[in-house]
Short mmCIF file of C-alpha atoms in Angstrom, two decimals:
data_model
loop_
_atom_site.label_atom_id
_atom_site.label_comp_id
_atom_site.label_asym_id
_atom_site.label_seq_id
_atom_site.Cartn_x
_atom_site.Cartn_y
_atom_site.Cartn_z
CA MET A 1 -79.50 30.42 -25.01
CA LYS A 2 -83.38 32.87 -26.35
CA PRO A 3 -82.37 30.69 -29.26
CA PHE A 4 -82.71 27.21 -28.14
CA ALA A 5 -85.16 27.79 -25.94
CA GLN A 6 -86.94 28.85 -29.60
CA SER A 7 -86.74 26.41 -31.89
CA LEU A 8 -87.39 24.04 -28.37
CA LEU A 9 -90.38 26.14 -28.82
CA SER A 10 -90.43 25.59 -31.62
CA LEU A 11 -90.16 21.68 -32.32
CA TRP A 12 -92.57 21.65 -30.00
CA ARG A 13 -95.32 23.10 -31.40
CA GLN A 14 -95.10 21.17 -34.60
CA LEU A 15 -94.91 17.57 -32.39
CA GLY A 16 -98.52 15.91 -32.76
CA LEU A 17 -100.49 14.55 -30.07
CA ASN A 18 -99.55 11.36 -29.31
CA GLN A 19 -95.37 12.67 -29.72
CA ARG A 20 -95.65 15.48 -27.21
CA VAL A 21 -97.90 12.43 -24.91
CA SER A 22 -94.85 9.84 -24.67
CA LEU A 23 -92.18 12.93 -24.47
CA ILE A 24 -93.39 14.06 -21.05
CA ALA A 25 -93.68 9.62 -20.55
CA SER A 26 -90.05 9.63 -20.92
CA VAL A 27 -89.41 13.15 -19.16
CA LEU A 28 -90.96 12.16 -15.83
CA ALA A 29 -89.74 8.12 -15.75
CA VAL A 30 -86.07 10.07 -16.66
CA ALA A 31 -86.85 12.47 -13.76
CA VAL A 32 -87.95 9.48 -11.56
CA VAL A 33 -85.37 7.16 -12.25
CA VAL A 34 -82.23 10.23 -11.78
CA ILE A 35 -84.28 11.28 -8.06
CA GLY A 36 -83.73 8.36 -6.82
CA LEU A 37 -80.56 7.07 -7.67
CA VAL A 38 -79.62 10.81 -6.10
CA VAL A 39 -81.71 9.26 -3.19
CA TRP A 40 -80.08 6.50 -3.31
CA SER A 41 -76.31 7.46 -4.02
CA ARG A 42 -77.47 9.07 -0.23
CA GLN A 43 -78.15 7.37 1.24
CA PRO A 44 -75.63 6.56 4.62
CA ASP A 45 -73.00 3.85 3.95
CA PHE A 46 -73.66 1.41 6.98
CA GLN A 47 -70.29 -0.63 8.15
CA LEU A 48 -71.18 -3.33 11.17
CA LEU A 49 -70.52 -2.08 14.82
CA TYR A 50 -70.90 -5.53 16.72
CA GLY A 51 -71.09 -8.97 15.33
CA ARG A 52 -72.57 -12.19 16.84
CA LEU A 53 -74.74 -10.96 19.92
CA SER A 54 -76.64 -11.98 22.18
CA GLU A 55 -80.48 -11.38 21.72
CA LYS A 56 -79.68 -9.57 25.78
CA ASP A 57 -76.59 -7.49 24.57
CA ALA A 58 -78.39 -6.60 20.82
CA ALA A 59 -81.49 -5.49 22.88
CA ALA A 60 -79.66 -3.01 24.32
CA ILE A 61 -77.16 -1.82 21.95
CA ILE A 62 -80.57 -0.77 19.77
CA SER A 63 -82.71 0.35 22.61
CA SER A 64 -79.19 2.86 23.51
CA LEU A 65 -78.85 4.23 19.61
CA GLN A 66 -82.72 5.09 19.24
CA ALA A 67 -82.28 6.72 23.24
CA GLN A 68 -79.31 8.60 20.93
CA GLY A 69 -81.85 8.86 17.08
CA ILE A 70 -79.12 7.30 15.96
CA ARG A 71 -79.98 5.01 12.28
CA HIS A 72 -79.12 2.49 12.43
CA ARG A 73 -79.87 -1.16 10.80
CA VAL A 74 -80.23 -5.19 12.20
CA GLY A 75 -78.56 -7.73 10.03
CA GLN A 76 -80.30 -11.02 10.06
CA GLY A 77 -80.76 -13.03 12.58
CA GLY A 78 -81.08 -10.20 15.18
CA GLY A 79 -77.23 -10.87 15.88
CA SER A 80 -75.26 -8.19 13.99
CA VAL A 81 -75.60 -4.42 14.30
CA TYR A 82 -74.95 -1.52 11.30
CA VAL A 83 -74.50 2.01 11.91
CA PRO A 84 -73.14 4.66 9.64
CA ALA A 85 -69.94 4.38 8.64
CA ASP A 86 -68.35 7.73 9.98
CA LYS A 87 -70.16 7.02 13.53
CA VAL A 88 -68.48 3.19 13.94
CA HIS A 89 -65.30 3.97 16.29
CA ARG A 90 -67.31 6.40 18.10
CA LEU A 91 -69.53 4.35 19.17
CA ARG A 92 -67.48 1.12 20.05
CA MET A 93 -65.96 3.38 22.34
CA ASP A 94 -69.27 4.78 23.99
CA LEU A 95 -70.72 1.80 24.70
CA ALA A 96 -67.92 -0.13 25.79
CA ALA A 97 -68.04 2.97 28.50
CA LYS A 98 -72.03 1.28 29.42
CA GLY A 99 -70.25 -1.69 29.43
CA LEU A 100 -71.89 -3.32 25.99
CA PRO A 101 -72.06 -5.65 25.06
CA GLY A 102 -71.36 -7.02 28.63
CA GLY A 103 -71.26 -10.57 26.35
CA GLU A 104 -72.48 -14.20 27.85
CA GLY A 105 -73.24 -14.52 31.85
CA VAL A 106 -71.72 -12.65 34.71
CA GLY A 107 -68.59 -11.25 34.68
CA PHE A 108 -66.36 -9.57 37.87
CA GLU A 109 -68.82 -6.83 36.99
CA ILE A 110 -71.33 -8.72 39.50
CA PHE A 111 -68.62 -6.34 42.60
CA ASP A 112 -69.11 -3.41 40.91
CA LYS A 113 -71.54 -2.57 43.47
CA GLY A 114 -71.31 -3.25 47.43
CA GLN A 115 -73.36 -5.33 49.23
CA PHE A 116 -73.58 -6.15 52.43
CA GLY A 117 -74.46 -9.00 55.13
CA LEU A 118 -73.34 -11.36 52.23
CA SER A 119 -72.88 -14.84 53.31
CA ASP A 120 -69.10 -16.45 52.50
CA PHE A 121 -70.91 -18.94 51.33
CA VAL A 122 -73.06 -16.84 48.11
CA GLN A 123 -69.63 -14.95 48.05
CA ARG A 124 -67.69 -17.71 47.15
CA THR A 125 -71.11 -18.65 44.60
CA ASN A 126 -70.20 -15.50 43.05
CA TYR A 127 -67.18 -15.80 42.57
CA ASN A 128 -67.17 -18.74 41.08
CA ARG A 129 -69.61 -17.76 38.51
CA ALA A 130 -67.39 -14.30 37.13
CA ILE A 131 -65.19 -16.57 36.50
CA GLN A 132 -67.12 -19.04 34.23
CA GLY A 133 -68.65 -15.40 33.41
CA GLU A 134 -65.09 -14.16 32.44
CA LEU A 135 -63.27 -17.25 30.40
CA ALA A 136 -66.97 -17.83 28.86
CA ARG A 137 -66.65 -14.52 27.38
CA THR A 138 -62.16 -15.21 26.85
CA ILE A 139 -63.19 -18.66 24.67
CA ALA A 140 -65.95 -16.89 22.24
CA GLN A 141 -63.23 -15.26 21.26
CA LEU A 142 -61.58 -17.34 19.43
CA ASP A 143 -61.22 -18.77 16.34
CA GLY A 144 -64.05 -20.26 14.60
CA VAL A 145 -66.22 -20.70 17.95
CA ALA A 146 -69.39 -18.77 18.01
CA GLY A 147 -69.88 -19.16 22.06
CA ALA A 148 -69.02 -21.08 24.91
CA ARG A 149 -69.72 -21.89 28.02
CA VAL A 150 -68.33 -22.81 31.12
CA MET A 151 -68.81 -25.65 34.40
CA ILE A 152 -66.31 -24.64 37.01
CA VAL A 153 -66.59 -27.46 39.66
CA GLN A 154 -64.37 -26.78 43.20
CA PRO A 155 -64.44 -28.86 46.50
CA GLU A 156 -66.29 -27.79 49.43
CA ASN A 157 -63.87 -25.91 51.81
CA ARG A 158 -64.46 -27.47 55.18
CA LEU A 159 -62.30 -26.74 58.33
CA LEU A 160 -61.90 -31.05 58.77
CA ILE A 161 -60.90 -32.24 55.82
CA THR A 162 -61.27 -35.72 55.13
CA ASP A 163 -60.77 -36.46 52.19
CA GLN A 164 -57.33 -35.51 50.33
CA GLY A 165 -58.44 -35.99 46.51
CA VAL A 166 -60.78 -34.15 46.16
CA LYS A 167 -59.36 -32.47 43.56
CA PRO A 168 -61.31 -28.95 41.27
CA THR A 169 -62.59 -30.34 37.57
CA ALA A 170 -64.25 -27.97 34.57
CA SER A 171 -66.55 -28.75 31.46
CA VAL A 172 -66.83 -26.64 28.87
CA PHE A 173 -69.18 -26.61 26.15
CA VAL A 174 -68.51 -24.56 23.12
CA GLU A 175 -70.68 -23.80 19.68
CA VAL A 176 -67.74 -24.40 17.44
CA ARG A 177 -69.09 -23.00 13.09
CA GLY A 178 -67.05 -25.59 11.37
CA ARG A 179 -63.60 -27.52 12.15
CA LEU A 180 -62.03 -27.49 15.44
CA GLU A 181 -58.46 -27.57 15.66
CA VAL A 182 -56.63 -30.01 18.15
CA GLU A 183 -54.44 -26.11 19.49
CA ALA A 184 -57.09 -24.71 20.05
CA VAL A 185 -58.80 -26.88 21.72
CA ASN A 186 -55.11 -28.08 23.96
CA SER A 187 -55.13 -24.00 24.79
CA ILE A 188 -59.16 -23.85 25.67
CA ARG A 189 -57.86 -26.29 28.49
CA HIS A 190 -55.13 -24.74 29.74
CA LEU A 191 -56.83 -21.39 29.59
CA VAL A 192 -59.31 -22.16 31.96
CA ALA A 193 -55.98 -25.05 34.22
CA ASN A 194 -54.72 -21.74 35.03
CA SER A 195 -57.22 -19.50 36.05
CA VAL A 196 -58.97 -22.25 38.47
CA GLN A 197 -56.36 -22.63 41.64
CA GLY A 198 -54.77 -26.66 41.56
CA LEU A 199 -56.63 -27.61 38.71
CA VAL A 200 -54.84 -29.14 35.45
CA PRO A 201 -55.07 -29.59 31.88
CA ASP A 202 -56.45 -32.93 32.12
CA ALA A 203 -59.56 -32.42 35.02
CA VAL A 204 -60.92 -30.12 32.31
CA ALA A 205 -63.01 -31.67 29.06
CA VAL A 206 -64.05 -29.74 26.73
CA ILE A 207 -67.43 -30.45 24.68
CA ASP A 208 -69.21 -29.08 21.55
CA GLN A 209 -72.45 -29.24 20.13
CA ARG A 210 -72.46 -32.35 18.66
CA GLY A 211 -71.45 -33.97 21.48
CA ARG A 212 -68.55 -35.07 20.97
CA VAL A 213 -65.95 -34.96 23.79
CA LEU A 214 -62.76 -32.88 21.72
CA SER A 215 -60.26 -33.12 25.30
CA ALA A 216 -60.44 -37.54 25.33
CA ASP A 217 -57.73 -37.99 22.93
CA LEU A 218 -55.68 -35.20 24.26
CA LYS A 219 -54.86 -36.35 27.41
CA GLU A 220 -50.86 -36.05 29.17
CA ASP A 221 -49.87 -40.27 29.41
CA PRO A 222 -46.19 -40.14 30.81
CA LEU A 223 -45.91 -43.46 29.87
CA LEU A 224 -46.99 -43.97 26.51
CA GLY A 225 -49.88 -46.45 27.13
CA SER A 226 -53.01 -45.73 24.92
CA ALA A 227 -52.28 -45.93 22.13
CA SER A 228 -53.72 -42.64 21.14
CA SER A 229 -51.23 -41.36 23.43
CA LEU A 230 -48.68 -42.88 21.59
CA ILE A 231 -50.41 -42.22 17.72
CA ARG A 232 -49.80 -37.83 19.29
CA TYR A 233 -46.71 -38.72 20.60
CA ARG A 234 -45.28 -39.93 17.18
CA GLN A 235 -47.14 -37.41 14.88
CA GLN A 236 -45.83 -34.65 16.87
CA VAL A 237 -41.57 -35.97 16.55
CA GLU A 238 -42.50 -36.88 12.43
CA ASP A 239 -43.76 -33.26 12.07
CA TYR A 240 -41.16 -31.59 14.13
CA PHE A 241 -38.52 -32.98 11.83
CA ALA A 242 -40.15 -32.82 9.06
CA ARG A 243 -40.47 -28.72 9.61
CA LYS A 244 -36.96 -28.87 10.01
CA VAL A 245 -35.95 -29.62 7.04
CA GLU A 246 -38.19 -27.64 4.75
CA THR A 247 -37.51 -25.22 6.51
CA MET A 248 -33.96 -25.29 6.04
CA LEU A 249 -34.51 -25.64 2.15
CA ALA A 250 -37.18 -23.20 2.01
CA PRO A 251 -35.38 -20.31 0.99
CA VAL A 252 -33.31 -22.05 -1.23
CA LEU A 253 -35.22 -24.03 -2.97
CA GLY A 254 -38.38 -21.30 -2.25
CA PRO A 255 -41.42 -21.58 -0.56
CA GLY A 256 -44.07 -24.44 -1.36
CA GLN A 257 -40.82 -26.14 -3.87
CA ALA A 258 -39.99 -29.42 -1.03
CA ILE A 259 -42.26 -31.48 0.79
CA VAL A 260 -41.21 -33.79 3.27
CA ARG A 261 -41.88 -36.82 4.96
CA VAL A 262 -40.15 -38.36 8.02
CA SER A 263 -41.18 -41.92 9.48
CA ALA A 264 -40.65 -42.37 12.69
CA GLU A 265 -40.74 -45.72 14.45
CA ILE A 266 -41.13 -45.14 18.66
CA ASP A 267 -39.59 -47.28 21.83
CA ASN A 268 -43.16 -47.70 23.27
CA GLU A 269 -41.45 -50.35 25.86
CA ALA A 270 -40.56 -49.07 29.87
CA ALA A 271 -37.61 -51.27 31.40
CA VAL A 272 -35.46 -50.85 34.74
CA ILE A 273 -32.19 -52.69 34.66
CA THR A 274 -29.71 -53.54 37.45
CA GLU A 275 -25.90 -53.51 37.01
CA GLU A 276 -23.46 -55.12 39.38
CA ARG A 277 -19.72 -54.94 37.14
CA PHE A 278 -16.96 -56.02 39.20
CA ASP A 279 -13.18 -55.15 37.83
CA PRO A 280 -10.67 -57.28 39.14
CA ASP A 281 -7.81 -56.20 38.13
CA SER A 282 -8.28 -52.51 39.89
CA ALA A 283 -7.81 -54.23 43.18
CA VAL A 284 -7.14 -52.11 46.36
CA ILE A 285 -5.66 -52.69 49.81
CA ARG A 286 -8.66 -52.18 52.18
CA THR A 287 -6.82 -53.40 54.77
CA GLN A 288 -3.49 -54.75 56.54
CA SER A 289 -1.77 -55.90 60.01
CA ASN A 290 1.54 -56.71 60.27
CA THR A 291 1.87 -58.67 64.12
CA GLU A 292 5.66 -59.54 65.05
CA ASP A 293 6.82 -61.16 68.18
CA SER A 294 10.34 -61.91 70.06
CA ASN A 295 11.76 -63.65 72.72
CA SER A 296 15.33 -64.28 74.46
CA SER A 297 17.02 -65.38 77.66
CA THR A 298 20.43 -66.46 77.78
CA GLU A 299 21.95 -68.00 81.57
CA GLN A 300 25.33 -68.64 82.40
CA ARG A 301 27.28 -69.51 85.94
CA ARG A 302 31.91 -69.61 85.86
CA GLY A 303 33.07 -72.53 88.56
CA GLY A 304 36.27 -72.22 91.24
CA LEU A 305 36.15 -72.52 94.22
CA THR A 306 35.48 -69.11 96.80
CA GLY A 307 35.85 -68.98 100.99
CA VAL A 308 39.45 -69.63 103.21
CA ALA A 309 40.07 -72.86 100.28
CA ALA A 310 40.56 -70.40 97.31
CA ASN A 311 43.47 -68.55 99.38
CA THR A 312 45.17 -71.16 100.30
CA PRO A 313 48.19 -72.77 98.33
CA GLY A 314 48.06 -76.76 97.38
CA ALA A 315 44.63 -77.21 97.92
CA PRO A 316 42.80 -79.49 95.12
CA ALA A 317 40.82 -76.74 92.86
CA ASP A 318 39.44 -79.66 90.76
CA GLY A 319 37.49 -81.21 93.25
CA ALA A 320 36.18 -78.42 94.86
CA ALA A 321 35.13 -76.81 90.97
CA ARG A 322 32.92 -79.22 90.11
CA GLU A 323 30.87 -78.85 93.78
CA THR A 324 30.28 -75.03 93.03
CA GLU A 325 30.45 -74.96 88.43
CA ARG A 326 25.97 -75.15 87.69
CA PRO A 327 25.34 -75.30 84.12
CA SER A 328 24.31 -72.27 81.12
CA VAL A 329 20.88 -71.38 79.47
CA THR A 330 20.91 -70.29 76.84
CA ASN A 331 16.29 -68.86 74.99
CA ALA A 332 15.56 -67.09 71.70
CA GLN A 333 12.32 -66.92 70.34
CA SER A 334 10.57 -64.17 67.39
CA ARG A 335 7.65 -63.93 65.55
CA LYS A 336 6.00 -62.48 62.73
CA ASN A 337 2.66 -62.35 60.73
CA GLN A 338 1.64 -59.98 58.55
CA SER A 339 -2.53 -59.75 57.84
CA VAL A 340 -3.66 -57.84 54.06
CA SER A 341 -6.90 -57.66 52.42
CA TYR A 342 -7.55 -56.70 48.58
CA GLU A 343 -11.38 -54.70 47.59
CA ILE A 344 -12.52 -55.65 44.40
CA ASN A 345 -13.42 -52.27 42.45
CA ARG A 346 -17.75 -53.00 41.94
CA SER A 347 -20.14 -50.23 39.93
CA THR A 348 -24.23 -50.70 40.64
CA ALA A 349 -26.06 -48.43 37.73
CA ASN A 350 -30.07 -48.29 38.20
CA ILE A 351 -31.72 -47.54 34.58
CA ARG A 352 -34.88 -46.39 34.10
CA ARG A 353 -36.34 -45.89 30.73
CA ASN A 354 -39.03 -44.88 29.26
CA PRO A 355 -41.15 -45.10 26.47
CA GLY A 356 -40.58 -42.45 23.44
CA GLY A 357 -36.94 -42.88 22.54
CA ILE A 358 -36.32 -43.09 18.95
CA ARG A 359 -35.46 -46.06 17.21
CA SER A 360 -35.16 -44.91 14.01
CA LEU A 361 -35.68 -42.63 11.14
CA SER A 362 -36.56 -42.02 8.06
CA ALA A 363 -37.45 -39.37 4.59
CA ALA A 364 -38.76 -38.72 2.13
CA VAL A 365 -38.47 -35.81 -0.35
CA PHE A 366 -39.56 -34.94 -2.76
CA VAL A 367 -38.62 -30.99 -5.27
CA ALA A 368 -40.23 -29.60 -7.20
CA ALA A 369 -39.21 -29.48 -11.01
CA ARG A 370 -36.96 -25.86 -11.79
CA PRO A 371 -39.64 -23.24 -13.40
CA ALA A 372 -39.84 -22.63 -17.15
CA GLY A 373 -36.77 -19.94 -18.46
CA PRO A 374 -37.45 -17.41 -20.44
CA GLU A 375 -39.59 -17.64 -23.27
CA GLY A 376 -40.98 -20.73 -22.73
CA ALA A 377 -38.10 -22.99 -22.54
CA ALA A 378 -38.42 -25.95 -20.86
CA PRO A 379 -36.68 -26.41 -17.51
CA ALA A 380 -33.32 -27.85 -17.37
CA PRO A 381 -33.73 -31.02 -14.54
CA ARG A 382 -31.05 -31.39 -11.80
CA SER A 383 -28.51 -34.17 -12.65
CA PRO A 384 -28.15 -36.53 -10.30
CA ALA A 385 -25.15 -34.86 -8.11
CA GLU A 386 -27.46 -32.72 -6.93
CA LEU A 387 -30.41 -34.74 -5.67
CA GLU A 388 -27.01 -36.91 -4.02
CA ALA A 389 -25.30 -33.34 -2.62
CA LEU A 390 -29.64 -31.98 -0.74
CA ARG A 391 -29.69 -35.81 0.42
CA ARG A 392 -26.80 -35.89 2.19
CA ILE A 393 -28.39 -32.63 3.10
CA VAL A 394 -31.05 -33.47 4.63
CA ILE A 395 -29.54 -36.28 6.20
CA ASN A 396 -27.28 -34.29 7.84
CA ALA A 397 -30.30 -32.63 9.32
CA LEU A 398 -31.71 -35.38 10.97
CA GLY A 399 -28.47 -35.96 12.68
CA LEU A 400 -29.23 -39.58 11.33
CA ARG A 401 -25.98 -42.87 11.25
CA LEU A 402 -25.56 -45.07 8.30
CA ALA A 403 -25.89 -48.56 10.25
CA PRO A 404 -24.23 -51.31 8.66
CA GLY A 405 -25.89 -53.02 5.18
CA GLN A 406 -27.63 -49.65 4.98
CA SER A 407 -27.40 -46.79 2.18
CA LEU A 408 -28.41 -43.55 1.43
CA ASP A 409 -31.22 -44.69 -0.53
CA ASP A 410 -32.62 -47.00 2.57
CA ILE A 411 -33.29 -44.00 4.74
CA VAL A 412 -33.51 -41.39 2.68
CA SER A 413 -34.83 -40.40 -0.85
CA VAL A 414 -35.63 -37.27 -3.04
CA GLN A 415 -37.08 -37.60 -6.26
CA GLU A 416 -37.67 -34.67 -8.68
CA ILE A 417 -41.12 -33.95 -9.88
CA ALA A 418 -43.71 -30.95 -11.18
CA PHE A 419 -45.71 -30.08 -7.99
CA GLN A 420 -49.63 -29.29 -8.99
CA PRO A 421 -50.72 -26.24 -9.00
CA PRO A 422 -53.14 -25.92 -6.02
CA PRO A 423 -56.38 -25.13 -5.77
CA VAL A 424 -58.56 -21.85 -4.97
CA ASP A 425 -59.86 -22.70 -1.70
CA GLU A 426 -64.09 -21.54 -3.18
CA ARG A 427 -65.01 -19.74 0.34
CA ILE A 428 -61.92 -17.83 0.17
CA GLU A 429 -62.51 -17.07 -3.31
CA SER A 430 -66.07 -15.81 -2.93
CA LEU A 431 -64.95 -13.57 -0.01
CA VAL A 432 -62.57 -12.58 -2.46
CA THR A 433 -64.97 -12.02 -4.94
CA ASP A 434 -67.80 -10.41 -2.86
CA THR A 435 -64.92 -7.99 -0.80
CA ARG A 436 -64.20 -6.66 -4.97
CA VAL A 437 -67.57 -6.36 -6.23
CA GLN A 438 -68.38 -4.13 -3.03
CA GLY A 439 -65.56 -2.40 -3.34
CA TRP A 440 -67.06 -1.66 -7.03
CA ILE A 441 -70.37 -0.86 -6.07
CA GLU A 442 -69.50 2.16 -3.25
CA THR A 443 -67.40 3.15 -6.24
CA ALA A 444 -69.96 3.14 -9.07
CA SER A 445 -72.48 4.52 -5.59
CA ARG A 446 -71.29 7.94 -6.14
CA TYR A 447 -71.18 8.55 -10.12
CA VAL A 448 -74.21 6.05 -11.02
CA ALA A 449 -76.58 8.65 -10.94
CA VAL A 450 -74.14 11.80 -12.92
CA LEU A 451 -74.17 9.00 -14.95
CA VAL A 452 -77.49 7.35 -15.20
CA ALA A 453 -78.39 11.63 -15.32
CA LEU A 454 -76.06 11.81 -19.22
CA ALA A 455 -77.28 8.76 -20.51
CA ALA A 456 -81.18 10.02 -19.99
CA PHE A 457 -79.92 13.61 -21.13
CA ALA A 458 -78.31 11.88 -24.21
CA ILE A 459 -81.28 9.35 -24.89
CA PHE A 460 -83.88 11.73 -24.74
CA TYR A 461 -81.40 14.24 -26.91
CA ARG A 462 -81.77 12.13 -29.97
CA THR A 463 -85.48 11.09 -29.96
CA LEU A 464 -85.76 15.20 -30.01
CA ARG A 465 -83.28 14.89 -33.13
CA ARG A 466 -85.60 11.77 -33.85
CA GLN A 467 -88.04 13.62 -34.37
CA ARG A 468 -87.74 16.35 -36.55
CA PRO A 469 -89.80 16.60 -39.58
CA GLU A 470 -88.32 16.04 -42.75
CA PRO A 471 -88.93 19.14 -44.99
CA VAL A 472 -90.87 17.88 -47.94
CA PRO A 473 -88.64 18.52 -51.83
CA VAL A 474 -90.29 21.99 -53.12
CA GLU A 475 -89.80 20.29 -56.31
CA LEU A 476 -92.90 18.21 -55.34
CA LEU A 477 -94.93 20.88 -54.42
CA SER A 478 -94.37 22.81 -57.62
CA ALA A 479 -94.76 20.45 -59.68
CA ALA A 480 -98.03 19.98 -57.84
CA ALA A 481 -98.95 23.93 -58.08
CA PRO A 482 -102.22 23.96 -61.36
CA GLY A 483 -101.25 24.81 -64.78
CA ARG A 484 -97.30 25.25 -63.44
CA ASN A 485 -94.60 23.49 -66.02
CA GLY A 486 -95.39 19.57 -64.95
CA ALA A 487 -99.21 19.70 -65.81
CA ARG A 488 -98.37 21.32 -69.05
CA ASN A 489 -95.54 19.26 -69.41
CA GLY A 490 -97.98 16.24 -69.21
CA ASN A 491 -95.82 14.80 -66.62
CA ALA A 492 -96.61 11.15 -65.82
CA HIS A 493 -95.22 10.65 -62.57
CA ALA A 494 -96.45 14.56 -61.71
CA PRO A 495 -98.22 14.53 -58.46
CA THR A 496 -101.26 15.51 -58.42
CA PRO A 497 -104.16 17.37 -55.63
CA GLU A 498 -105.10 14.75 -53.43
CA MET A 499 -101.87 13.60 -53.04
CA LEU A 500 -100.50 16.05 -51.30
CA ASN A 501 -104.00 16.68 -49.12
CA GLU A 502 -103.43 12.76 -48.62
CA LEU A 503 -99.09 14.09 -47.83
CA ILE A 504 -101.01 16.91 -45.66
CA ARG A 505 -103.19 14.87 -43.01
CA GLN A 506 -100.28 12.14 -42.67
CA LYS A 507 -97.81 15.20 -42.05
CA PRO A 508 -98.83 18.34 -41.60
CA ALA A 509 -95.98 19.30 -39.68
CA ASN A 510 -93.25 17.95 -42.91
CA VAL A 511 -95.28 20.05 -45.06
CA GLY A 512 -95.69 23.21 -42.81
CA THR A 513 -92.01 23.09 -42.42
CA ALA A 514 -90.57 22.82 -46.39
CA LEU A 515 -93.68 25.19 -47.32
CA ARG A 516 -92.06 27.27 -45.13
CA ASP A 517 -88.38 27.22 -46.28
CA TRP A 518 -89.90 27.31 -50.21
CA VAL A 519 -91.84 30.91 -48.24
CA SER A 520 -88.03 32.06 -47.07
CA ALA A 521 -86.11 30.87 -49.74
CA LYS A 522 -88.06 32.65 -51.93
CA GLY A 523 -88.21 35.76 -50.50
CA ASN A 524 -84.39 35.70 -50.13
#
């Protein structure tokens, strides 16, 4: 270590004034840069504590952080607060215990403090305010929604209800970023409707900051009377069948290797059909009656003498018989009556047909070409038999039946084609790039101070090496001495004393080094 210090001291003595000033300035600049980098690298890593805050919540959070003496940084616009990374989770729990951030509006915390003597109207008003605030906070958590406000109108609670048709309604104002999907709008309608008693989704209006009614096309129409309802229903049917086929082909062909589009013809006519049918071949006995009447009357008398004359022998028998004989009468009557009533089989049917029936389906399928083989070999196209097998699979999946005179190509077409690579979303790409660059910066910030210090030391050492005096050849000095061999020999190229004086004035350190080396060599 001591020889190294002596060499540095001797080197410092050999430098001129300008060289010393330049060296001191360089050392100071390098020291300032190194100290600055060390201080910057020791700065805490700030991470997001809360974002998308209202002014009221941001002020309350910053006040709490200042009271605890925690370093923080406010983002652009004042809607986000950053704190050191090692304190993010602890601060979130502490602030949550204090009810921060509270969000926009008033929630159910309005009932945390007991208030006596409030009227029923004030209680119902506070309850309505609490529901509106909680719904607004919940809706603001959806992706694409920056803020929300909810207004609920409920019928008055009267003792005598005069109008039974008054029902609650609601309006939702949302501040969206970009475009809000239809599913998100529909979820907002059902969220509000299920939170208020008696409210239906069709009575909820959703409006954005541009004045567009986002829920106008989502009202349910059971009879598909409006064109928007019919188009929406048709789109749902087509998406269902297309997704059904795509999910079936994805495990076989690979994800994203098949595109399916289904076209549906929807019956939008409503009808009520009443049918009454009679079947004479299936007659049955309804009533049957039998009537039978029978009358019979018989009368007969036998003639002869009576009394004493009948017992006297020799009495006239013929005259007496004619006096006592009478005629015989016989009457017989019979009647049968049978009545049978038959009932013909009759069927009555009332058929109500609502719109929405599917008349016909057709599909178009694009299948991606096979990937290139090994060593860049061209892919082999699919054979017609393979395409025909795919067509039959799609037909069976959709449940299609061929009508008379139709072919498979009329209802389902399958074509193989090379797909173009999907374009990369610029927002996603920029987000990935920013995340990657941020990671590199965080990693480099830990070692950049050391690297800069090493680079500065290398530059400083190289500068010192360049500033080392160049020795003057001993032959040049010996030749310049008076009375030496060079002068006696009359060497025309030998340096003169004037040349040595000029050399000493220009580079005294170099000449001194040469003389020391020469004296040391002579002494040895």
